[in-house]
XYZ file of C-alpha atoms in Angstrom:
660
model
C 6.070 -25.844 14.555
C 2.438 -25.978 13.713
C 0.165 -22.899 14.177
C -2.330 -23.670 16.768
C -5.841 -22.132 16.285
C -5.915 -21.278 20.011
C -2.573 -19.555 20.138
C -3.890 -16.024 20.253
C -0.441 -14.477 20.149
C 0.647 -16.222 17.066
C -2.377 -14.922 15.217
C -2.221 -11.245 16.341
C -0.532 -8.180 14.816
C 0.149 -5.314 17.232
C 0.849 -1.703 17.198
C 2.042 0.573 20.139
C 3.417 3.582 18.381
C 2.656 6.366 16.008
C 5.847 6.194 14.180
C 5.976 4.091 10.932
C 2.267 3.368 11.077
C 0.593 2.184 7.878
C -3.152 1.525 7.672
C -4.122 -2.071 7.962
C -7.390 -3.177 6.333
C -10.053 -5.615 7.431
C -13.116 -6.822 5.373
C -15.294 -9.861 4.733
C -15.111 -9.828 0.879
C -18.139 -7.587 0.233
C -17.235 -4.564 2.683
C -14.079 -3.341 3.702
C -12.337 -0.472 5.545
C -8.833 0.851 6.263
C -8.214 1.278 10.072
C -6.737 4.386 11.732
C -4.509 4.529 14.716
C -7.497 4.266 17.109
C -9.264 1.812 14.753
C -11.913 4.365 14.354
C -11.720 7.833 12.841
C -8.855 8.794 10.492
C -5.542 7.023 9.590
C -2.642 9.457 10.119
C -1.810 9.464 6.519
C -5.372 8.824 4.974
C -6.501 11.154 2.419
C -9.856 12.638 1.673
C -11.681 10.664 -0.976
C -10.819 11.534 -4.455
C -13.302 9.643 -6.462
C -11.945 7.303 -9.265
C -8.370 8.931 -9.006
C -7.179 6.971 -6.161
C -5.801 7.648 -2.636
C -2.808 9.989 -2.763
C -0.771 10.524 0.304
C -1.641 13.430 2.574
C 1.358 14.177 4.918
C -0.346 17.295 6.055
C -2.956 15.417 7.952
C -1.968 15.228 11.784
C -2.113 11.772 13.208
C -5.608 10.601 14.133
C -7.393 13.807 12.939
C -11.025 12.904 13.683
C -12.245 15.478 11.203
C -10.875 13.566 8.159
C -13.176 11.078 6.743
C -11.714 7.382 6.705
C -12.767 6.065 3.255
C -14.601 2.724 3.368
C -15.337 0.565 0.322
C -17.572 -1.894 -1.109
C -17.228 -4.255 -3.993
C -20.755 -4.358 -5.033
C -21.520 -0.679 -5.203
C -20.330 -0.005 -8.731
C -21.202 2.417 -11.382
C -18.359 2.330 -13.838
C -15.825 2.149 -10.883
C -15.586 1.000 -7.500
C -16.950 3.421 -4.880
C -15.882 4.575 -1.418
C -18.955 4.636 0.974
C -20.179 7.144 3.436
C -17.890 6.735 6.398
C -19.595 4.713 9.055
C -16.502 4.035 11.407
C -15.915 7.788 12.758
C -15.721 8.713 16.269
C -15.287 12.157 17.949
C -14.716 11.471 21.679
C -14.097 13.880 24.480
C -13.658 13.926 28.055
C -13.988 17.011 30.251
C -14.158 18.764 26.875
C -10.662 17.374 25.858
C -10.622 15.739 22.377
C -9.435 12.071 22.228
C -6.348 12.503 19.982
C -3.091 10.759 19.707
C -1.033 13.714 20.305
C -3.095 15.195 23.190
C -2.298 14.111 26.719
C -0.505 11.094 27.784
C -1.409 7.620 26.038
C -0.464 4.169 26.622
C -2.328 2.376 23.755
C -2.237 -0.839 22.059
C -3.949 -1.670 18.652
C -4.396 -5.429 17.704
C -5.552 -7.185 14.635
C -6.777 -10.656 15.050
C -5.947 -12.473 11.913
C -8.300 -15.369 12.640
C -11.344 -13.324 12.525
C -10.543 -9.916 11.144
C -11.435 -8.304 14.431
C -9.509 -4.951 15.223
C -9.285 -3.749 18.712
C -7.745 -0.668 20.578
C -7.172 -0.055 24.314
C -5.588 2.944 25.797
C -4.976 4.415 29.267
C -5.503 8.060 28.463
C -4.223 10.782 30.868
C -6.460 13.609 29.460
C -5.745 16.046 32.195
C -3.383 16.026 35.114
C -4.227 13.251 37.502
C -7.148 12.198 35.322
C -7.241 9.076 33.453
C -9.672 7.108 31.425
C -9.576 3.535 30.059
C -10.886 3.415 26.488
C -11.631 0.283 24.643
C -12.677 0.129 20.914
C -13.481 -3.073 18.900
C -14.504 -3.288 15.238
C -15.650 -6.118 13.244
C -16.928 -6.848 9.661
C -18.208 -10.289 10.036
C -18.551 -12.914 7.518
C -22.003 -13.725 9.014
C -23.396 -10.679 7.342
C -21.637 -9.725 4.189
C -23.062 -6.349 4.101
C -22.960 -5.470 7.743
C -20.406 -4.135 10.387
C -20.298 -2.994 14.008
C -18.072 -1.324 16.281
C -17.931 -0.951 19.926
C -16.721 1.807 22.285
C -16.337 1.381 26.156
C -15.028 4.425 28.335
C -14.362 4.232 32.020
C -12.923 7.560 33.575
C -11.587 7.744 37.070
C -13.298 11.051 37.753
C -16.740 12.109 37.166
C -15.881 14.326 34.152
C -18.292 14.595 31.318
C -17.955 11.935 28.444
C -19.293 12.921 25.266
C -19.192 10.757 21.819
C -20.346 11.835 18.299
C -20.673 9.144 15.518
C -22.966 9.003 12.445
C -22.664 8.607 8.702
C -20.457 11.040 6.845
C -21.085 11.370 3.019
C -20.503 15.042 2.073
C -17.112 14.210 0.549
C -18.979 11.621 -1.724
C -21.734 14.001 -2.795
C -20.576 14.151 -6.445
C -20.365 10.431 -7.045
C -22.849 8.783 -4.240
C -25.071 11.517 -2.930
C -26.972 10.215 0.045
C -30.057 11.415 2.163
C -30.454 10.283 5.468
C -33.359 10.388 7.991
C -34.207 9.255 11.476
C -36.387 6.096 11.035
C -37.163 5.351 14.891
C -35.188 5.235 18.104
C -31.743 4.477 17.716
C -31.951 4.082 13.882
C -30.836 6.201 10.787
C -31.354 5.106 7.181
C -30.369 6.641 3.994
C -30.789 6.190 0.276
C -28.971 7.334 -2.706
C -28.271 6.622 -6.415
C -24.945 5.948 -8.169
C -23.881 8.941 -10.475
C -23.651 7.111 -13.768
C -26.408 4.388 -13.962
C -28.572 5.562 -11.246
C -28.352 2.356 -9.235
C -30.134 2.511 -5.750
C -27.924 2.168 -2.864
C -29.206 2.154 0.862
C -27.295 2.471 4.069
C -28.165 2.418 7.760
C -27.004 2.855 11.259
C -28.463 1.519 14.420
C -26.949 1.814 18.028
C -27.329 0.921 21.505
C -25.885 2.755 24.525
C -26.047 3.089 28.254
C -25.666 6.659 27.991
C -28.193 9.299 27.223
C -28.708 10.604 23.736
C -28.179 14.395 23.655
C -29.047 15.387 20.033
C -29.021 14.151 16.572
C -28.503 16.220 13.489
C -28.979 15.186 9.739
C -27.654 17.667 7.330
C -27.653 17.426 3.401
C -25.271 14.461 3.275
C -24.474 13.568 6.757
C -26.185 12.302 9.826
C -24.586 12.748 13.274
C -25.526 11.455 16.711
C -24.440 12.794 20.059
C -24.385 10.691 23.287
C -23.271 11.339 26.694
C -21.974 9.034 29.341
C -23.261 8.578 32.767
C -21.691 8.719 36.307
C -21.373 5.383 37.704
C -18.920 3.467 40.200
C -17.355 6.620 41.122
C -16.450 7.879 37.636
C -17.761 8.571 34.232
C -18.812 5.621 32.034
C -20.116 5.121 28.485
C -20.768 1.965 26.544
C -21.741 2.183 22.909
C -22.396 -0.285 20.065
C -22.914 0.816 16.536
C -24.217 -1.377 13.764
C -23.884 -0.595 10.107
C -25.608 -2.096 6.930
C -25.155 -1.259 3.249
C -27.121 -2.902 0.381
C -27.746 -2.000 -3.290
C -25.662 -1.309 -6.322
C -25.035 -4.502 -8.235
C -26.352 -6.649 -5.361
C -29.972 -6.309 -4.775
C -30.993 -2.609 -5.886
C -34.860 -3.371 -5.785
C -34.857 -4.355 -2.025
C -31.795 -2.234 -0.919
C -33.566 -0.406 1.999
C -35.533 -3.446 3.234
C -32.301 -5.397 3.297
C -30.584 -2.687 5.266
C -33.248 -2.747 7.900
C -33.196 -6.572 7.967
C -29.217 -6.727 8.279
C -29.435 -4.216 11.141
C -32.194 -5.854 12.927
C -30.251 -9.139 12.721
C -27.014 -7.424 13.930
C -28.720 -5.787 16.784
C -30.602 -8.840 17.837
C -27.273 -10.970 18.047
C -25.457 -11.089 21.315
C -21.891 -9.859 20.441
C -20.184 -12.961 21.898
C -22.468 -15.062 19.675
C -21.820 -12.967 16.574
C -17.982 -13.315 17.087
C -18.250 -17.208 17.673
C -20.150 -17.556 14.396
C -17.831 -15.166 12.550
C -14.837 -17.320 13.938
C -16.520 -20.439 12.593
C -16.758 -18.990 9.114
C -13.130 -17.947 9.026
C -11.637 -21.246 10.569
C -12.181 -23.355 7.283
C -10.376 -20.567 5.197
C -7.413 -20.776 7.607
C -7.405 -24.457 7.651
C -6.784 -24.437 3.800
C -4.241 -21.551 3.963
C -0.599 -22.291 3.137
C 1.424 -23.569 6.310
C 4.911 -22.091 6.331
C 6.436 -23.686 9.165
C 9.468 -24.686 6.936
C 10.260 -20.954 6.614
C 12.201 -18.478 8.718
C 9.588 -17.647 11.563
C 9.606 -13.829 10.418
C 8.976 -14.796 6.820
C 6.214 -17.322 7.928
C 4.494 -14.445 9.953
C 4.663 -12.244 7.008
C 3.056 -14.933 4.748
C 0.337 -15.305 7.346
C -0.570 -11.513 7.294
C -0.496 -11.394 3.584
C -2.920 -14.352 3.375
C -5.285 -12.581 5.813
C -5.402 -9.325 3.619
C -6.296 -11.581 0.616
C -8.858 -13.532 2.565
C -10.401 -10.281 3.746
C -11.360 -9.461 0.260
C -12.710 -12.968 -0.919
C -16.239 -13.716 -1.282
C -18.145 -16.164 -3.570
C -19.754 -13.567 -5.810
C -19.143 -12.970 -9.431
C -18.502 -9.278 -9.125
C -15.468 -7.469 -10.520
C -12.275 -7.753 -8.439
C -9.591 -5.052 -8.401
C -6.110 -5.023 -7.398
C -6.936 -3.807 -3.991
C -10.013 -5.689 -3.552
C -12.350 -3.844 -1.290
C -9.826 -2.041 0.568
C -9.356 0.965 -2.160
C -10.507 2.221 -5.498
C -7.319 2.845 -7.228
C -7.582 1.843 -10.952
C -11.266 2.512 -10.313
C -11.702 -1.165 -9.016
C -11.045 -2.564 -12.346
C -9.849 -6.062 -12.834
C -7.065 -5.336 -15.437
C -4.795 -8.215 -15.586
C -4.368 -8.463 -11.812
C -7.363 -10.592 -10.798
C -6.724 -13.206 -13.578
C -2.812 -13.545 -13.712
C -1.860 -12.693 -10.177
C -4.556 -12.980 -7.719
C -6.526 -15.777 -9.315
C -3.552 -18.177 -9.465
C -2.856 -17.975 -5.782
C -6.616 -18.316 -4.778
C -6.701 -21.404 -7.148
C -4.059 -23.178 -5.308
C -5.494 -22.585 -1.714
C -9.262 -21.777 -2.157
C -10.285 -23.064 -5.494
C -13.996 -22.637 -4.738
C -13.274 -18.712 -4.602
C -11.191 -18.712 -7.775
C -14.353 -19.615 -9.767
C -15.317 -15.838 -9.560
C -12.739 -14.779 -11.861
C -13.608 -16.588 -14.952
C -17.203 -16.515 -13.962
C -17.175 -12.602 -13.990
C -15.446 -12.612 -17.391
C -17.653 -15.358 -18.979
C -20.704 -13.191 -18.103
C -19.331 -10.341 -20.073
C -18.492 -12.217 -23.223
C -21.299 -10.681 -25.173
C -19.856 -7.323 -24.444
C -16.183 -8.364 -25.466
C -17.543 -9.740 -28.587
C -19.185 -6.535 -29.591
C -16.038 -4.599 -28.640
C -14.017 -6.812 -30.806
C -16.441 -6.324 -33.716
C -16.390 -2.635 -33.226
C -12.676 -2.572 -33.653
C -12.658 -4.830 -36.666
C -11.556 -8.187 -34.977
C -13.463 -11.540 -34.585
C -14.035 -13.348 -31.192
C -13.991 -11.717 -28.064
C -11.732 -8.840 -26.907
C -11.841 -7.841 -23.186
C -10.202 -4.269 -23.208
C -7.707 -3.590 -20.755
C -10.105 -1.526 -18.659
C -13.698 -2.104 -18.774
C -16.527 -1.432 -16.385
C -18.635 -3.948 -14.503
C -20.733 -4.248 -17.553
C -18.053 -4.696 -20.035
C -17.944 -1.349 -21.563
C -14.639 -0.288 -22.656
C -12.972 2.636 -20.521
C -9.560 2.114 -21.727
C -7.711 5.238 -23.204
C -6.287 4.727 -26.617
C -2.875 4.878 -25.045
C -3.377 1.415 -23.612
C -5.716 -0.328 -25.929
C -2.727 -2.378 -27.578
C -2.291 -3.807 -24.235
C -4.299 -7.029 -24.880
C -2.352 -9.658 -23.118
C -5.105 -9.578 -20.335
C -7.008 -11.615 -22.478
C -4.264 -14.401 -22.524
C -4.532 -14.421 -18.703
C -8.368 -14.598 -18.853
C -8.001 -17.875 -21.011
C -5.128 -19.125 -18.836
C -6.899 -18.728 -15.543
C -10.028 -20.523 -16.920
C -7.869 -23.468 -18.197
C -6.079 -23.644 -14.879
C -9.231 -23.945 -12.997
C -10.328 -26.651 -15.354
C -7.154 -28.593 -14.668
C -7.406 -28.316 -10.950
C -11.295 -29.213 -10.654
C -12.002 -31.220 -13.743
C -15.349 -29.743 -13.609
C -16.849 -30.623 -16.970
C -19.705 -28.244 -16.637
C -17.311 -25.491 -15.994
C -15.305 -26.322 -19.124
C -18.422 -26.450 -21.399
C -20.199 -23.368 -20.068
C -17.332 -20.924 -19.227
C -13.857 -21.996 -19.852
C -14.495 -23.134 -23.561
C -16.406 -20.152 -24.612
C -13.550 -17.912 -22.982
C -10.829 -19.827 -24.795
C -12.461 -20.329 -27.979
C -13.594 -16.593 -28.464
C -10.215 -15.196 -27.264
C -8.326 -17.530 -29.628
C -10.507 -16.203 -32.569
C -9.614 -12.638 -31.471
C -5.884 -13.398 -31.611
C -6.287 -15.275 -34.891
C -7.699 -12.312 -36.423
C -5.171 -9.757 -34.876
C -2.117 -11.822 -36.235
C -0.507 -10.955 -39.691
C 0.967 -13.327 -42.103
C 4.172 -12.193 -43.965
C 5.068 -13.203 -47.516
C 7.627 -15.828 -46.039
C 4.783 -17.563 -44.280
C 5.689 -16.393 -40.862
C 3.084 -14.951 -38.564
C 3.525 -11.730 -36.275
C 1.782 -9.631 -33.825
C 2.389 -6.092 -34.442
C 1.488 -2.648 -32.530
C 1.156 -4.325 -29.177
C 1.961 -3.527 -25.627
C 3.102 -6.213 -23.090
C 3.233 -5.941 -19.384
C 6.095 -3.814 -19.680
C 4.126 -0.476 -19.872
C 7.303 1.557 -19.946
C 7.306 0.913 -23.819
C 4.203 3.347 -23.927
C 4.591 5.466 -20.632
C 8.509 6.089 -21.187
C 9.346 5.413 -24.701
C 5.714 6.463 -26.142
C 5.443 3.603 -28.589
C 4.140 0.221 -29.067
C 6.160 -2.849 -30.058
C 6.209 -5.822 -32.693
C 6.491 -9.475 -31.728
C 6.440 -9.025 -27.969
C 7.920 -12.451 -26.913
C 5.615 -12.764 -23.848
C 2.553 -12.002 -25.937
C 3.450 -14.424 -28.684
C 4.440 -17.259 -26.336
C 1.150 -16.732 -24.730
C -0.719 -16.766 -28.055
C 0.904 -20.005 -28.928
C 0.028 -21.342 -25.746
C -3.504 -20.270 -26.190
C -3.729 -22.086 -29.658
C -2.450 -25.189 -28.402
C -5.025 -24.979 -25.399
C -7.915 -24.059 -27.700
C -7.200 -27.279 -29.740
C -7.018 -29.391 -26.372
C -10.327 -27.867 -25.213
C -12.007 -28.488 -28.550
C -10.925 -32.216 -28.481
C -12.271 -32.630 -24.921
C -15.512 -31.305 -25.898
C -15.734 -32.997 -29.399
C -15.679 -29.676 -31.034
C -13.908 -28.827 -34.447
C -10.825 -26.610 -33.924
C -10.203 -23.702 -36.239
C -7.428 -24.759 -38.635
C -5.607 -21.473 -38.041
C -4.959 -22.422 -34.434
C -2.492 -25.013 -35.367
C -1.011 -22.855 -37.909
C -0.363 -20.023 -35.163
C 0.820 -22.590 -32.660
C 3.443 -23.632 -35.050
C 4.279 -20.515 -37.030
C 3.847 -17.415 -34.882
C 7.268 -15.902 -34.504
C 8.878 -16.114 -31.095
C 12.265 -14.156 -30.941
C 15.433 -16.456 -30.274
C 18.060 -15.515 -27.772
C 20.711 -13.006 -28.784
C 24.514 -13.770 -28.787
C 24.482 -12.942 -25.126
C 21.699 -15.609 -24.576
C 19.241 -12.901 -23.567
C 15.740 -13.163 -25.101
C 14.987 -9.739 -26.259
C 11.492 -8.488 -25.052
C 10.346 -7.526 -28.655
C 11.586 -6.958 -32.062
C 13.044 -3.453 -31.629
C 14.456 -3.969 -28.144
C 17.686 -2.336 -27.384
C 18.248 -2.884 -23.847
C 15.772 -0.195 -22.616
C 14.664 0.139 -18.905
C 11.437 -1.802 -18.251
C 8.596 -1.235 -15.911
C 7.984 -4.932 -14.632
C 8.285 -8.382 -15.632
C 7.377 -8.981 -19.162
C 9.669 -11.395 -21.109
C 10.332 -13.760 -18.091
C 6.632 -14.502 -17.689
C 7.204 -16.706 -20.694
C 9.222 -19.012 -18.494
C 6.538 -18.823 -15.631
C 3.696 -19.450 -15.702
C 3.791 -20.279 -19.432
C 6.455 -22.988 -19.230
C 8.217 -21.459 -22.301
C 10.991 -24.200 -23.394
C 14.462 -22.614 -23.182
C 17.941 -23.797 -22.007
C 18.642 -23.108 -18.514
C 21.626 -20.858 -19.472
C 19.228 -18.784 -21.475
C 16.727 -18.560 -18.763
C 19.239 -17.440 -16.202
C 20.893 -14.921 -18.617
C 17.471 -13.490 -19.458
C 16.602 -13.167 -15.904
C 19.888 -11.443 -14.916
C 19.374 -9.048 -17.742
C 15.988 -7.726 -16.976
C 16.724 -7.629 -13.172
C 19.108 -4.900 -13.939
C 16.507 -3.132 -16.199
C 13.752 -2.460 -13.799
C 12.964 1.227 -13.513
C 12.482 2.969 -10.001
C 8.622 3.039 -10.305
C 8.093 -0.609 -11.138
C 5.925 -2.712 -8.980
C 6.759 -5.632 -6.717
C 5.759 -8.492 -8.851
C 8.927 -8.804 -10.977
C 11.092 -10.455 -8.235
C 8.254 -12.887 -7.390
C 8.377 -14.345 -11.061
C 12.019 -14.318 -10.965
C 12.031 -16.374 -7.540
C 9.664 -18.871 -8.796
C 11.742 -19.564 -11.953
C 14.914 -19.776 -9.710
C 13.336 -22.304 -7.528
C 12.118 -24.245 -10.443
C 15.651 -24.279 -11.809
C 16.927 -25.664 -8.691
C 18.175 -22.731 -6.857
C 15.524 -22.990 -4.021
C 17.454 -21.185 -1.237
C 18.506 -18.352 -3.343
C 15.187 -17.948 -4.921
C 13.536 -17.940 -1.447
C 16.032 -15.343 -0.220
C 15.468 -13.039 -3.002
C 11.616 -13.484 -2.831
C 11.495 -12.234 0.795
C 14.270 -9.844 0.525
C 12.575 -7.945 -2.216
C 9.119 -8.279 -0.917
C 9.889 -6.667 2.368
C 11.034 -3.467 0.610
C 7.288 -2.986 -0.275
C 5.839 -3.855 3.193
C 5.381 -1.164 5.834
C 4.217 -0.777 9.314
C 3.577 -3.150 12.274
C 0.505 -4.517 10.447
C 2.915 -5.799 7.494
C 0.840 -3.822 4.799
C 1.965 -4.677 1.278
C 2.329 -1.646 -1.046
C 2.352 -1.569 -5.086
C 5.735 0.346 -5.384
C 8.500 1.679 -3.035
C 7.683 5.174 -3.942
C 3.851 5.378 -3.781
C 1.083 4.954 -1.276
C -1.228 2.388 -3.125
C -1.529 0.127 -0.298
C -2.936 -3.525 0.459
C -1.790 -4.482 -2.960
C -3.352 -7.977 -3.417
C -1.421 -8.404 -6.859
C 1.710 -8.551 -4.961
C 0.182 -10.842 -2.510
C -0.928 -13.081 -5.324
C 2.650 -12.962 -6.775
C 4.141 -13.993 -3.370
C 2.010 -16.830 -2.765
C 2.360 -18.203 -6.424
C 6.096 -18.074 -5.881
C 5.777 -20.259 -2.755
C 3.140 -22.558 -4.231
C 4.717 -23.079 -7.707
C 8.232 -22.500 -6.968
C 9.058 -23.588 -3.391
C 6.446 -26.363 -3.344
C 6.511 -27.079 -7.127
C 2.759 -27.348 -6.981
C 0.671 -27.369 -10.527
C -3.045 -27.239 -11.106
C -4.242 -30.835 -11.392
C -0.948 -32.177 -10.271
C -0.106 -34.566 -7.468
C 1.620 -32.280 -5.097
C -0.134 -31.863 -1.807
C 0.438 -28.484 -0.336
C 0.859 -28.137 3.439
C -2.011 -26.571 4.967
C -2.335 -24.698 8.337
C -5.297 -26.885 9.550
C -3.359 -30.214 8.664
C -2.523 -30.885 12.204
C -5.622 -29.284 13.861
C -6.929 -32.971 14.170
C -10.443 -32.020 12.727
């Protein structure tokens, strides 16, 4: 059944319980935040900010604790890693001196997330004292109309004339070591602040403006925090308070020279816009994105709803910039917000199939850093360009020596660029971005491969996607099959790109395309992961990536035996992407129903809570894992629907039957 744009229930996720809650995420691609039980305030299991070390679970935090900051994020405030921002969506609310809290008093609450627009809402009939009730409504929106702005609204209506007090502001003390901010009052209903990032001293400006029908009681600006205290009024036989708070953030990589002026402009535009008009404009910007999204009415309804929610989380981190894109988008700073291989291999491939204009950001970001990648290759004695496994927003290597042998991310950078060319046939892109990336990465691999006396070529001391080789077995490997298959693919692709552009190919490209060793299947028809592989446990998909997306040619029985073998070797700490690759391969082999069953059965093991939040692993709290979402969508696109970049398969889109 088609998904109607006007069917609100079909687009809404809902929560009415404290049990099993996992923080959903909302954003517009530039600015994002996790949501607590009450939308504002702290998530029941949200931790304090821990800099670049990630967001570990804090089970000791009681549900809805208003004194814990809810970390908010931005993709453009970077200084070697992605920053949490001073919290702008905090609220301390009291009625008759009773704090609004999920475990105090009686509650009948409803929390919703509208996937069409990214607006989160909360309503509650709160019994704060015997025979005393209040209706509380909260709404939060990070609109696409203003990439660096947000707003939230509070409405309280009590049935008695008890005092209502609300405190809000900007809380930055927990960030003082990374992004110290200094705030000041800048007029009636306005606070602005400035700071500089710790490493490169990039200016950052942030501001808060508000409108209320209550009375402002007090304001307080401390060393790193700014707080506002407002009180409600007695009206219509009870206490009433209406409050709208606007937030803006500029600076970092975006426009440091005019950061504060842009904050003031964004706040003024948000405050001048009527809320209903702002929502309508935001809706208009989201609608074409949803029109192009994957339609799943051929799936089980619960599976289709899951895919809808996953597409939302991906879209909420997409924008048209060329900034770095980490595995969690702008919902968190795990892995310091670095791209790793996640952006190119996993996320970029899914985005290309559905929203190709947004997929351009991935190769554009890499192409801009080619000079740094060339310098790094030279510094290590290689030719061409080497993008280290982890590098900052300026291309500077931040990889520990432990992971430097993990070079396969370079293969996926080239692969994403070529796939985008196949899909768009954009000759300017091929000439200006794809070709330089493919050519220089090919040159790097030529200089890394070694020729033996028998004329065969090898890659030694490498680390493939199976990081257990380093993390568990504390070594590297020789002739990793996935890396060598990818290198052969790269050499063939470099030759093809050179031909299109009438360039002279390096003669060694063909030599490696034909002579780089790819290990054959063993007697049990299993292709070994690398030259010294003896059935060790693995962290995640490695060898099977040669079958998809690299289309390594192998007999079906070899493919099936290899899939079966590695499925039984996944270690407990492995992420969710392995089953997605396996499912795509099974579907392409003709086992469509079994591949689909496995895809969703395994994916649901990593999804938590009523808002269907995807996690990296079953045993950690790395949430809103866009890498896994990319793998899920690619399995559906390339496996279930048999789509290929530049092919003739027309994907079913949600907007196909909207008649527009």
